[in-house]
């Protein structure tokens, strides 16, 4: 994982891209500087930040889905509203497209 993240970090540096506003987290981390000191993050710190970002994002998403499912099942009236909203937005036709 470290090698993969290091390669992602080095990509904008090798291309000498300094995009502002940054379109990617790595671009932002690689080019951002402290307003007071002017210091930038070193590559090792950026690696740790990116890995933390990926793990934290995964963990919070799975936690949200678990709790949402639990609470929807505990509150049938809210679950019915959620079903109605999905049907309203996506439609209630459950047939699968032959193109999928």
Tab-separated table of C-alpha atoms in Angstrom:
chain	number	residue	atom	x	y	z
A	1	UNK	CA	0.000	0.000	0.000
A	2	UNK	CA	2.855	2.352	0.804
A	3	UNK	CA	4.377	1.933	-2.675
A	4	UNK	CA	1.037	2.579	-4.365
A	5	UNK	CA	0.360	5.705	-2.318
A	6	UNK	CA	3.926	6.923	-2.890
A	7	UNK	CA	3.419	6.574	-6.649
A	8	UNK	CA	0.171	8.551	-6.466
A	9	UNK	CA	1.922	11.263	-4.446
A	10	UNK	CA	4.820	11.509	-6.901
A	11	UNK	CA	2.624	11.771	-10.015
A	12	UNK	CA	1.719	15.467	-9.677
A	13	UNK	CA	5.271	16.280	-8.604
A	14	UNK	CA	6.797	14.539	-11.633
A	15	UNK	CA	4.430	16.346	-13.972
A	16	UNK	CA	5.185	19.596	-12.109
A	17	UNK	CA	1.476	20.230	-11.826
A	18	UNK	CA	0.449	22.822	-9.352
A	19	UNK	CA	-3.288	23.007	-9.930
A	20	UNK	CA	-5.197	25.603	-7.955
A	21	UNK	CA	-7.776	25.028	-6.792
A	22	UNK	CA	-6.500	21.471	-6.473
A	23	UNK	CA	-8.717	18.810	-8.019
A	24	UNK	CA	-7.238	15.941	-6.057
A	25	UNK	CA	-6.396	15.385	-2.419
A	26	UNK	CA	-2.822	14.489	-3.311
A	27	UNK	CA	-2.369	17.635	-5.386
A	28	UNK	CA	-3.627	19.688	-2.474
A	29	UNK	CA	-1.338	17.923	-0.013
A	30	UNK	CA	1.693	18.172	-2.282
A	31	UNK	CA	1.322	21.868	-3.000
A	32	UNK	CA	-0.208	23.281	0.190
A	33	UNK	CA	1.963	25.351	2.497
A	34	UNK	CA	1.442	26.608	6.034
A	35	UNK	CA	0.397	30.262	5.802
A	36	UNK	CA	2.591	31.293	8.704
A	37	UNK	CA	5.777	29.292	8.195
A	38	UNK	CA	5.598	28.468	4.486
A	39	UNK	CA	6.453	24.849	5.322
A	40	UNK	CA	5.024	22.050	3.191
A	41	UNK	CA	4.341	18.463	4.179
A	42	UNK	CA	7.075	15.956	3.492
A	43	UNK	CA	6.282	12.880	1.372
A	44	UNK	CA	6.111	10.537	4.374
A	45	UNK	CA	3.555	12.756	6.119
A	46	UNK	CA	1.520	13.016	2.912
A	47	UNK	CA	1.588	9.195	2.602
A	48	UNK	CA	0.239	8.829	6.134
A	49	UNK	CA	-2.488	11.415	5.499
A	50	UNK	CA	-3.658	9.724	2.282
A	51	UNK	CA	-3.760	6.273	3.905
A	52	UNK	CA	-5.674	7.683	6.876
A	53	UNK	CA	-8.108	9.402	4.504
A	54	UNK	CA	-8.774	6.142	2.641
A	55	UNK	CA	-9.213	4.063	5.781
A	56	UNK	CA	-11.326	6.667	7.582
A	57	UNK	CA	-13.580	7.062	4.540
A	58	UNK	CA	-14.120	3.324	4.345
A	59	UNK	CA	-14.797	2.986	8.054
A	60	UNK	CA	-17.300	5.828	8.279
A	61	UNK	CA	-19.219	4.604	5.224
A	62	UNK	CA	-19.587	1.087	6.571
A	63	UNK	CA	-20.591	2.413	9.991
A	64	UNK	CA	-23.203	4.708	8.457
A	65	UNK	CA	-24.737	1.904	6.398
A	66	UNK	CA	-24.884	-0.430	9.402
A	67	UNK	CA	-26.566	2.115	11.656
A	68	UNK	CA	-28.921	3.345	8.924
A	69	UNK	CA	-30.073	-0.213	8.195
A	70	UNK	CA	-30.555	-0.934	11.899
A	71	UNK	CA	-32.585	2.214	12.562
A	72	UNK	CA	-34.680	1.833	9.404
A	73	UNK	CA	-35.619	-1.684	10.483
A	74	UNK	CA	-36.482	-0.440	13.983
A	75	UNK	CA	-38.769	2.292	12.548
A	76	UNK	CA	-41.063	0.787	9.884
A	77	UNK	CA	-42.812	4.109	9.140
A	78	UNK	CA	-39.494	5.740	8.267
A	79	UNK	CA	-38.514	2.683	6.202
A	80	UNK	CA	-41.758	3.016	4.230
A	81	UNK	CA	-40.918	6.677	3.527
A	82	UNK	CA	-37.436	5.654	2.381
A	83	UNK	CA	-38.911	3.047	0.014
A	84	UNK	CA	-41.339	5.648	-1.340
A	85	UNK	CA	-38.503	8.108	-1.961
A	86	UNK	CA	-36.418	5.496	-3.791
A	87	UNK	CA	-39.429	4.577	-5.924
A	88	UNK	CA	-40.094	8.261	-6.632
A	89	UNK	CA	-36.513	8.939	-7.718
A	90	UNK	CA	-35.603	5.654	-9.421
A	91	UNK	CA	-39.000	4.238	-10.278
A	92	UNK	CA	-40.577	1.081	-8.972
A	93	UNK	CA	-39.915	-1.138	-12.020
A	94	UNK	CA	-37.764	-3.989	-10.724
A	95	UNK	CA	-36.972	-5.516	-14.127
A	96	UNK	CA	-33.290	-5.642	-14.992
A	97	UNK	CA	-32.112	-4.001	-18.178
A	98	UNK	CA	-30.740	-6.531	-20.681
A	99	UNK	CA	-27.756	-4.199	-21.142
A	100	UNK	CA	-26.504	-4.664	-17.584
